[in-house]
Short mmCIF file of C-alpha atoms in Angstrom, two decimals:
data_model
loop_
_atom_site.label_atom_id
_atom_site.label_comp_id
_atom_site.label_asym_id
_atom_site.label_seq_id
_atom_site.Cartn_x
_atom_site.Cartn_y
_atom_site.Cartn_z
CA MET A 1 81.27 136.05 62.43
CA PRO A 2 84.38 133.91 62.94
CA GLU A 3 83.79 130.62 64.71
CA LEU A 4 84.72 130.69 68.39
CA GLN A 5 87.75 128.58 69.27
CA VAL A 6 87.10 125.72 71.67
CA SER A 7 88.90 125.53 75.00
CA ILE A 8 92.39 124.05 75.15
CA ALA A 9 91.00 121.13 77.15
CA ARG A 10 88.44 120.35 74.45
CA HIS A 11 91.06 120.88 71.75
CA TYR A 12 93.37 118.42 73.51
CA HIS A 13 90.55 115.90 73.79
CA GLU A 14 89.67 116.14 70.11
CA ARG A 15 93.31 116.01 68.98
CA THR A 16 94.10 112.88 70.98
CA LYS A 17 91.09 110.78 70.04
CA TYR A 18 91.95 107.40 68.56
CA SER A 19 90.67 106.42 65.12
CA PRO A 20 92.07 104.10 62.45
CA GLU A 21 93.22 107.19 60.55
CA SER A 22 94.93 108.89 63.50
CA ILE A 23 96.65 105.69 64.58
CA ALA A 24 97.99 105.15 61.07
CA SER A 25 99.19 108.73 60.67
CA LYS A 26 100.79 109.11 64.11
CA SER A 27 102.19 105.64 64.66
CA ARG A 28 105.89 105.45 65.30
CA SER A 29 108.32 102.85 66.53
CA ILE A 30 109.06 102.80 70.25
CA ASP A 31 112.44 104.26 71.20
CA TRP A 32 113.73 101.42 73.37
CA VAL A 33 117.10 103.12 73.82
CA ASN A 34 115.47 105.97 75.76
CA GLN A 35 112.94 103.96 77.74
CA PRO A 36 112.29 105.88 80.97
CA VAL A 37 113.07 104.42 84.38
CA PRO A 38 109.84 104.08 86.41
CA PHE A 39 111.52 105.10 89.67
CA LYS A 40 112.88 108.33 91.07
CA ALA A 41 116.22 108.15 92.89
CA TYR A 42 117.68 110.48 95.52
CA LYS A 43 121.44 110.83 95.88
CA ILE A 44 121.21 112.32 99.35
CA GLY A 45 118.71 112.05 102.17
CA THR A 46 117.81 110.05 105.24
CA VAL A 47 116.35 106.63 104.39
CA TYR A 48 113.59 105.05 106.48
CA ASP A 49 113.23 101.35 105.63
CA LEU A 50 109.57 100.28 105.78
CA LYS A 51 110.02 96.61 104.86
CA PRO A 52 110.51 95.31 108.42
CA TYR A 53 107.11 96.70 109.40
CA LEU A 54 105.01 95.00 106.72
CA MET A 55 104.68 91.82 108.78
CA ASP A 56 105.77 93.19 112.17
CA ASP A 57 103.37 92.17 114.94
CA SER A 58 105.28 94.05 117.63
CA GLN A 59 103.11 95.55 120.34
CA SER A 60 105.18 98.70 120.81
CA GLU A 61 103.34 101.91 119.97
CA GLU A 62 106.12 103.19 117.71
CA ALA A 63 106.33 99.94 115.73
CA ALA A 64 102.55 99.93 115.31
CA GLU A 65 102.67 103.45 113.85
CA TRP A 66 105.44 102.46 111.44
CA GLN A 67 103.41 99.42 110.41
CA ARG A 68 100.37 101.57 109.59
CA LEU A 69 102.43 103.84 107.35
CA SER A 70 104.23 100.88 105.75
CA ARG A 71 100.99 99.07 104.92
CA LEU A 72 99.35 102.27 103.65
CA LEU A 73 102.11 102.98 101.13
CA TYR A 74 102.56 99.35 100.10
CA ALA A 75 98.85 98.83 99.38
CA SER A 76 98.74 102.14 97.53
CA TYR A 77 101.75 101.89 95.21
CA GLY A 78 104.13 99.19 96.41
CA LEU A 79 105.90 96.59 94.26
CA THR A 80 103.86 93.40 94.49
CA MET A 81 105.52 91.22 91.84
CA LYS A 82 108.82 90.90 89.99
CA MET A 83 108.94 89.20 86.59
CA LEU A 84 111.82 88.54 84.21
CA THR A 85 111.53 89.27 80.50
CA MET A 86 112.93 87.02 77.76
CA SER A 87 116.11 89.11 77.86
CA GLY A 88 116.45 88.62 81.61
CA GLU A 89 115.49 92.17 82.56
CA ALA A 90 113.29 92.65 85.60
CA VAL A 91 109.77 94.04 85.26
CA TYR A 92 108.01 95.18 88.41
CA LEU A 93 104.27 95.26 88.97
CA ARG A 94 102.64 97.40 91.63
CA SER A 95 99.52 97.40 93.74
CA ALA A 96 98.03 100.11 91.48
CA PRO A 97 97.56 99.30 87.78
CA SER A 98 99.20 101.41 85.09
CA ALA A 99 98.65 101.69 81.33
CA GLY A 100 101.50 99.85 79.64
CA GLY A 101 103.14 99.19 83.02
CA LEU A 102 104.85 102.60 82.78
CA TYR A 103 103.91 103.96 86.25
CA PRO A 104 104.18 107.71 85.66
CA ALA A 105 103.01 108.61 89.18
CA GLU A 106 105.24 109.47 92.13
CA LEU A 107 104.25 109.64 95.80
CA TYR A 108 105.57 112.28 98.19
CA LEU A 109 104.93 112.51 101.91
CA ILE A 110 104.95 115.88 103.67
CA SER A 111 105.26 115.89 107.45
CA ARG A 112 104.29 118.76 109.68
CA GLY A 113 106.49 117.17 112.34
CA THR A 114 105.41 114.05 114.23
CA PRO A 115 107.12 111.73 116.74
CA LEU A 116 107.57 109.32 113.83
CA LEU A 117 108.54 111.67 111.00
CA PRO A 118 110.40 114.95 111.55
CA ALA A 119 109.13 117.92 109.56
CA GLY A 120 110.15 117.89 105.92
CA LEU A 121 109.68 116.29 102.52
CA TYR A 122 109.83 112.56 101.86
CA GLY A 123 109.83 110.57 98.62
CA TYR A 124 108.36 107.08 98.51
CA GLN A 125 110.76 104.54 97.01
CA PRO A 126 108.68 101.54 95.91
CA GLN A 127 111.72 99.63 94.62
CA SER A 128 113.02 99.34 98.20
CA HIS A 129 109.75 100.05 100.06
CA SER A 130 111.30 102.94 101.93
CA ILE A 131 110.89 106.69 102.23
CA VAL A 132 113.71 109.20 101.79
CA ARG A 133 113.68 112.48 103.68
CA PHE A 134 115.22 114.75 101.07
CA TRP A 135 114.34 118.10 102.70
CA ASP A 136 114.50 118.62 106.44
CA SER A 137 112.81 121.98 106.98
CA GLN A 138 109.26 122.92 107.96
CA VAL A 139 107.14 123.48 104.84
CA TRP A 140 103.61 122.98 106.17
CA SER A 141 102.62 126.63 106.06
CA SER A 142 103.81 126.78 102.44
CA LEU A 143 101.64 123.74 101.68
CA GLN A 144 98.65 125.43 103.30
CA ALA A 145 99.15 128.57 101.24
CA ALA A 146 99.56 126.53 98.04
CA CYS A 147 96.27 124.76 98.81
CA PHE A 148 94.51 128.10 99.47
CA TRP A 149 94.27 127.34 103.20
CA HIS A 150 92.19 124.21 102.80
CA PRO A 151 90.67 123.52 106.24
CA THR A 152 91.79 119.89 106.52
CA LEU A 153 95.42 121.03 106.62
CA ASP A 154 94.73 122.91 109.86
CA ASN A 155 94.30 119.71 111.85
CA THR A 156 96.35 117.06 110.04
CA GLN A 157 100.04 116.27 110.42
CA LEU A 158 100.81 114.34 107.23
CA ALA A 159 99.93 114.84 103.58
CA ILE A 160 100.56 112.78 100.46
CA VAL A 161 101.14 114.43 97.09
CA VAL A 162 100.60 112.46 93.88
CA SER A 163 102.62 113.73 90.92
CA ALA A 164 103.11 112.61 87.33
CA VAL A 165 106.39 112.28 85.44
CA PHE A 166 105.03 112.97 81.98
CA TYR A 167 107.69 111.34 79.80
CA ARG A 168 107.26 107.93 81.42
CA SER A 169 103.89 107.62 79.71
CA ALA A 170 104.48 109.95 76.73
CA TRP A 171 107.47 107.79 75.71
CA ARG A 172 104.94 105.26 74.44
CA TYR A 173 101.60 107.06 74.15
CA GLN A 174 102.81 110.49 72.98
CA ASP A 175 100.36 113.35 73.61
CA ARG A 176 97.55 110.94 74.45
CA ALA A 177 99.56 109.97 77.53
CA TYR A 178 97.91 112.78 79.49
CA ARG A 179 94.66 110.78 79.46
CA ARG A 180 96.46 107.69 80.71
CA ILE A 181 98.32 109.62 83.40
CA PHE A 182 95.04 110.67 84.99
CA LEU A 183 93.64 107.17 84.61
CA ASP A 184 96.70 105.85 86.45
CA SER A 185 96.59 108.53 89.15
CA GLY A 186 92.88 107.81 89.64
CA HIS A 187 93.68 104.15 90.32
CA LEU A 188 96.36 105.24 92.78
CA ILE A 189 94.06 107.66 94.61
CA GLY A 190 91.43 104.91 94.82
CA ASN A 191 94.05 102.65 96.38
CA LEU A 192 94.96 105.36 98.89
CA GLU A 193 91.31 105.62 99.93
CA LEU A 194 90.95 101.85 100.46
CA ALA A 195 94.39 101.47 102.06
CA GLY A 196 93.53 104.36 104.37
CA ALA A 197 90.45 102.51 105.61
CA ILE A 198 92.58 99.42 106.24
CA THR A 199 95.18 101.38 108.25
CA ASP A 200 92.91 103.92 110.00
CA TYR A 201 93.80 106.94 107.89
CA ARG A 202 91.29 109.11 106.09
CA PRO A 203 92.74 110.79 102.97
CA HIS A 204 91.05 114.13 102.23
CA LEU A 205 91.27 114.83 98.52
CA ILE A 206 92.43 118.25 97.29
CA GLY A 207 92.45 118.79 93.54
CA GLY A 208 92.30 122.59 93.57
CA PHE A 209 95.70 124.06 94.45
CA HIS A 210 98.30 126.49 93.13
CA ASP A 211 100.15 124.14 90.79
CA ALA A 212 103.37 126.12 90.53
CA ALA A 213 103.56 126.59 94.30
CA VAL A 214 103.17 122.87 95.05
CA ASN A 215 105.70 121.97 92.35
CA LYS A 216 108.16 124.49 93.77
CA LEU A 217 107.61 123.21 97.31
CA LEU A 218 108.54 119.68 96.16
CA TYR A 219 111.46 120.91 94.00
CA LEU A 220 109.90 119.48 90.83
CA ASP A 221 111.01 120.38 87.32
CA ALA A 222 107.60 121.58 86.13
CA HIS A 223 108.38 120.74 82.49
CA GLN A 224 109.05 117.12 83.43
CA GLU A 225 106.78 116.49 86.41
CA GLY A 226 103.71 118.06 87.97
CA ALA A 227 101.61 117.62 91.10
CA ILE A 228 98.23 116.02 90.38
CA ALA A 229 96.57 115.79 93.81
CA VAL A 230 97.22 116.62 97.46
CA LEU A 231 95.80 114.32 100.14
CA PRO A 232 96.06 115.36 103.80
CA LEU A 233 95.99 112.20 105.93
CA ALA A 234 93.66 112.39 108.92
CA ASP A 235 94.63 109.92 111.64
CA LEU A 236 91.34 108.27 112.62
CA LEU A 237 92.88 107.07 115.89
CA ASP A 238 93.13 110.73 116.95
CA VAL A 239 89.65 112.10 117.70
CA ARG A 240 90.85 115.61 116.83
CA GLN A 241 91.46 114.47 113.25
CA ASN A 242 87.96 113.11 112.60
CA LEU A 243 87.22 116.03 110.31
CA PRO A 244 84.21 117.23 108.31
CA LEU A 245 84.20 117.01 104.53
CA ALA A 246 85.50 119.99 102.56
CA SER A 247 85.66 121.02 98.91
CA THR A 248 87.85 118.86 96.68
CA ALA A 249 87.98 120.71 93.36
CA LEU A 250 88.33 124.25 92.06
CA PRO A 251 87.71 125.48 88.51
CA SER A 252 90.59 126.67 86.37
CA GLU A 253 90.17 129.41 83.81
CA THR A 254 88.92 128.36 80.39
CA GLN A 255 91.61 129.20 77.85
CA THR A 256 90.50 129.68 74.25
CA ASP A 257 93.43 131.77 73.04
CA TYR A 258 96.25 129.42 72.10
CA PRO A 259 98.54 128.99 69.08
CA ASP A 260 98.87 126.09 66.70
CA ILE A 261 100.49 123.40 68.81
CA PRO A 262 102.57 120.74 67.05
CA ASP A 263 102.31 117.07 67.91
CA GLY A 264 104.58 116.16 70.78
CA GLU A 265 104.01 119.47 72.58
CA LEU A 266 100.27 119.25 73.19
CA LEU A 267 100.47 117.33 76.47
CA ASN A 268 102.76 119.81 78.18
CA TYR A 269 100.91 122.82 76.77
CA CYS A 270 97.55 121.56 78.00
CA HIS A 271 98.94 120.83 81.46
CA GLN A 272 100.50 124.27 81.79
CA ALA A 273 97.43 126.06 80.39
CA THR A 274 94.99 124.45 82.82
CA GLN A 275 96.94 125.12 86.01
CA ILE A 276 95.40 127.19 88.81
CA THR A 277 97.15 130.33 90.01
CA THR A 278 94.49 132.03 92.13
CA ALA A 279 91.20 131.02 93.69
CA ASP A 280 88.24 133.00 94.98
CA LEU A 281 86.73 130.41 97.29
CA ARG A 282 83.60 132.51 97.72
CA THR A 283 82.62 131.84 94.10
CA VAL A 284 82.85 128.05 94.34
CA ALA A 285 79.35 126.67 93.99
CA PRO A 286 78.36 123.62 96.04
CA ALA A 287 78.23 120.36 94.13
CA ALA A 288 74.90 119.73 92.47
CA PRO A 289 73.05 116.60 93.61
CA ILE A 290 73.57 113.54 91.47
CA GLU A 291 70.56 112.73 89.31
CA ASP A 292 69.91 109.54 87.36
CA LYS A 293 69.23 109.75 83.63
CA TYR A 294 67.69 107.74 80.78
CA ASN A 295 64.54 106.88 82.72
CA PHE A 296 62.62 105.85 79.61
CA PRO A 297 59.23 104.20 80.23
CA PHE A 298 59.88 101.51 77.60
CA CYS A 299 63.37 100.40 78.67
CA LEU A 300 64.20 97.27 80.61
CA LYS A 301 65.20 98.07 84.20
CA VAL A 302 67.19 95.58 86.22
CA SER A 303 67.88 96.02 89.93
CA THR A 304 71.54 95.88 90.95
CA ALA A 305 70.80 95.50 94.67
CA SER A 306 73.46 93.22 96.10
CA ALA A 307 74.72 91.89 99.38
CA ALA A 308 77.98 93.54 100.41
CA ILE A 309 81.19 91.65 99.70
CA ASP A 310 82.63 90.29 102.95
CA TRP A 311 86.20 91.57 103.11
CA GLY A 312 87.10 89.55 106.20
CA GLU A 313 88.29 90.53 109.63
CA ASN A 314 89.84 94.02 109.69
CA LEU A 315 89.47 94.13 105.88
CA GLY A 316 92.19 91.50 105.58
CA ASP A 317 90.75 89.99 102.40
CA LEU A 318 90.55 93.42 100.79
CA GLU A 319 94.21 94.10 101.56
CA MET A 320 95.18 90.70 100.13
CA THR A 321 93.11 91.36 97.00
CA ILE A 322 94.92 94.66 96.42
CA HIS A 323 98.29 92.90 96.77
CA GLN A 324 97.41 90.03 94.44
CA ARG A 325 95.24 91.55 91.71
CA ARG A 326 96.63 91.53 88.18
CA SER A 327 95.60 92.55 84.69
CA THR A 328 95.11 89.96 81.96
CA ARG A 329 95.74 89.73 78.25
CA ALA A 330 93.03 87.18 77.51
CA TYR A 331 89.54 86.25 78.67
CA SER A 332 88.02 82.78 78.49
CA GLY A 333 84.84 84.12 76.91
CA SER A 334 82.69 82.50 79.60
CA ALA A 335 79.65 84.40 80.79
CA LEU A 336 79.58 86.36 84.02
CA LYS A 337 76.81 85.88 86.53
CA LEU A 338 74.47 88.80 87.13
CA GLU A 339 75.23 88.49 90.84
CA GLU A 340 78.94 89.05 90.12
CA LEU A 341 78.24 92.16 88.05
CA ASN A 342 75.89 93.50 90.72
CA ALA A 343 78.47 92.95 93.47
CA LEU A 344 81.09 94.83 91.44
CA LEU A 345 78.76 97.77 90.80
CA ASP A 346 77.61 97.86 94.41
CA PHE A 347 81.16 97.97 95.79
CA SER A 348 82.20 100.62 93.27
CA TYR A 349 79.23 102.97 93.52
CA GLN A 350 77.52 102.33 96.88
CA PRO A 351 80.18 102.86 99.58
CA GLN A 352 77.47 103.43 102.20
CA HIS A 353 76.75 99.69 102.08
CA TYR A 354 80.19 99.01 103.57
CA ILE A 355 79.99 101.16 106.68
CA ASP A 356 79.64 98.03 108.87
CA GLN A 357 83.07 96.92 107.59
CA GLU A 358 84.47 100.38 108.45
CA LEU A 359 84.98 101.52 104.89
CA ASP A 360 84.29 105.22 104.41
CA PRO A 361 80.60 105.67 103.46
CA THR A 362 81.30 109.10 101.94
CA PRO A 363 84.73 109.05 100.28
CA ASP A 364 85.96 112.15 98.49
CA TYR A 365 85.50 112.65 94.76
CA PHE A 366 86.25 115.56 92.46
CA ASP A 367 82.96 115.95 90.56
CA LEU A 368 80.72 112.93 90.05
CA ASN A 369 78.42 114.99 87.84
CA LEU A 370 81.09 114.73 85.14
CA ILE A 371 80.84 110.93 85.06
CA GLU A 372 78.22 108.60 83.63
CA THR A 373 78.51 104.83 83.46
CA PHE A 374 77.40 102.69 80.54
CA ILE A 375 77.81 98.91 80.34
CA ALA A 376 77.86 96.92 77.11
CA VAL A 377 76.59 93.45 78.00
CA SER A 378 77.67 90.59 75.76
CA GLY A 379 77.62 87.62 78.10
CA VAL A 380 76.00 87.95 81.53
CA ASP A 381 73.77 85.09 82.67
CA GLY A 382 70.40 86.51 83.64
CA LEU A 383 70.82 89.79 81.74
CA GLU A 384 69.73 90.52 78.17
CA GLU A 385 72.44 91.57 75.73
CA GLY A 386 72.65 95.26 74.93
CA CYS A 387 73.91 98.58 76.24
CA TYR A 388 72.82 99.74 79.69
CA TYR A 389 73.03 102.95 81.66
CA TYR A 390 73.83 102.43 85.34
CA ALA A 391 71.58 104.60 87.54
CA PRO A 392 73.46 104.92 90.85
CA LYS A 393 70.65 106.50 92.86
CA ALA A 394 68.01 104.00 91.79
CA GLN A 395 70.63 101.21 91.82
CA GLU A 396 69.48 99.72 88.56
CA LEU A 397 70.60 99.08 85.00
CA ARG A 398 68.51 100.76 82.29
CA GLN A 399 68.72 99.23 78.82
CA ILE A 400 69.12 101.83 76.07
CA ARG A 401 70.36 99.65 73.15
CA PHE A 402 69.11 96.18 72.22
CA LYS A 403 71.72 94.03 70.45
CA ASN A 404 74.96 92.13 70.89
CA PHE A 405 77.88 94.53 70.42
CA ARG A 406 80.83 92.11 70.37
CA ARG A 407 81.84 93.06 66.82
CA GLU A 408 81.60 96.79 67.56
CA LEU A 409 83.49 96.38 70.84
CA HIS A 410 86.27 94.53 69.05
CA PHE A 411 86.58 97.47 66.64
CA LEU A 412 86.38 100.12 69.39
CA CYS A 413 89.09 98.31 71.37
CA LEU A 414 91.43 98.52 68.35
CA GLN A 415 90.96 94.85 67.45
CA GLN A 416 92.02 93.70 70.90
CA ASN A 417 90.33 90.43 71.82
CA LEU A 418 89.74 91.61 75.38
CA GLY A 419 86.94 93.87 74.15
CA ARG A 420 85.39 91.10 72.07
CA ASP A 421 85.59 88.36 74.72
CA ALA A 422 84.51 90.36 77.78
CA GLY A 423 81.15 89.55 79.35
#
């Protein structure tokens, strides 16, 4: 019998894996002449400047509402630093990290019609920290239909859509850019969740929607840009918008019938092939409970119980951390403390510990059963070197390998010293 062909998603994953051989065979010089611009511009539309409201302490109700929206967008995807290159060109960094600083994501705001924002479509402009109303008609019912009548859209007035402009990342990372696009959009969605807690919004995550319908609603060129996630914003200051949790993800059909796809076309083909066109919500199974793994009787088990990080009054220190955090190109090589690692894991995986600081104890996810966390420990005071599985329910690290992996990590990170020098 002929061997069954794997799904297009698995095929994409296998084709875009890094190895010394694939890097050597597919390497190419970067086309600096055609470097994409990381911003989207609108020639027409009504501009709403959000900069005055970032530090506005006005007591008027309208100004307070503008300030909430301004802080939400700035902490999610705003420009937080400007640097000059050796040639004098400006490079902008944002509150959300991005692979290669390419920022493929775009943010759109859809209003049902509020005293602040008339009904229509708005594009966030991080370069000027403003929003542009580029379509001034009611589209909410079209959004509901495109999201298969998701219940959170019945009672909310605003929604954010995260999209990806594919070429911004593919310009450098080619077909593998699709991986990085979702890594970037995940950072952005995480920022939206934290920024929402700071500004009294609750984003409800929708990953299952009619892709073509959402793209059409936003007037996107689907070959250049595609919607990644829809997030209705529940206003927590309105008791009617304190809503129950709802489903976040829907399955797409598994496609195994596809042609030979040349390099350079795989990203777009995979995106188009995995889009959703219809959904039978009655067939969506509830999420299975999360279960810990690797509970070997012989392995070292280390508790990760930790006191919650104090994020200050009204989460002010958290907001400042989002604004000021940066990536690095070098580590000192000094060891971490076990308490620091535990605090990081606790904040990332145990949101219920932060309910007293008014962070959401049950934020939305797509499917946590698809994710497992392993930690290679090379330099943590109080923790033996090796590879550990993090068990989120038991809140412990379980050692499954027993050696120092610095040399292997250096190789796996493509000879980048960050992998070698990390704790």
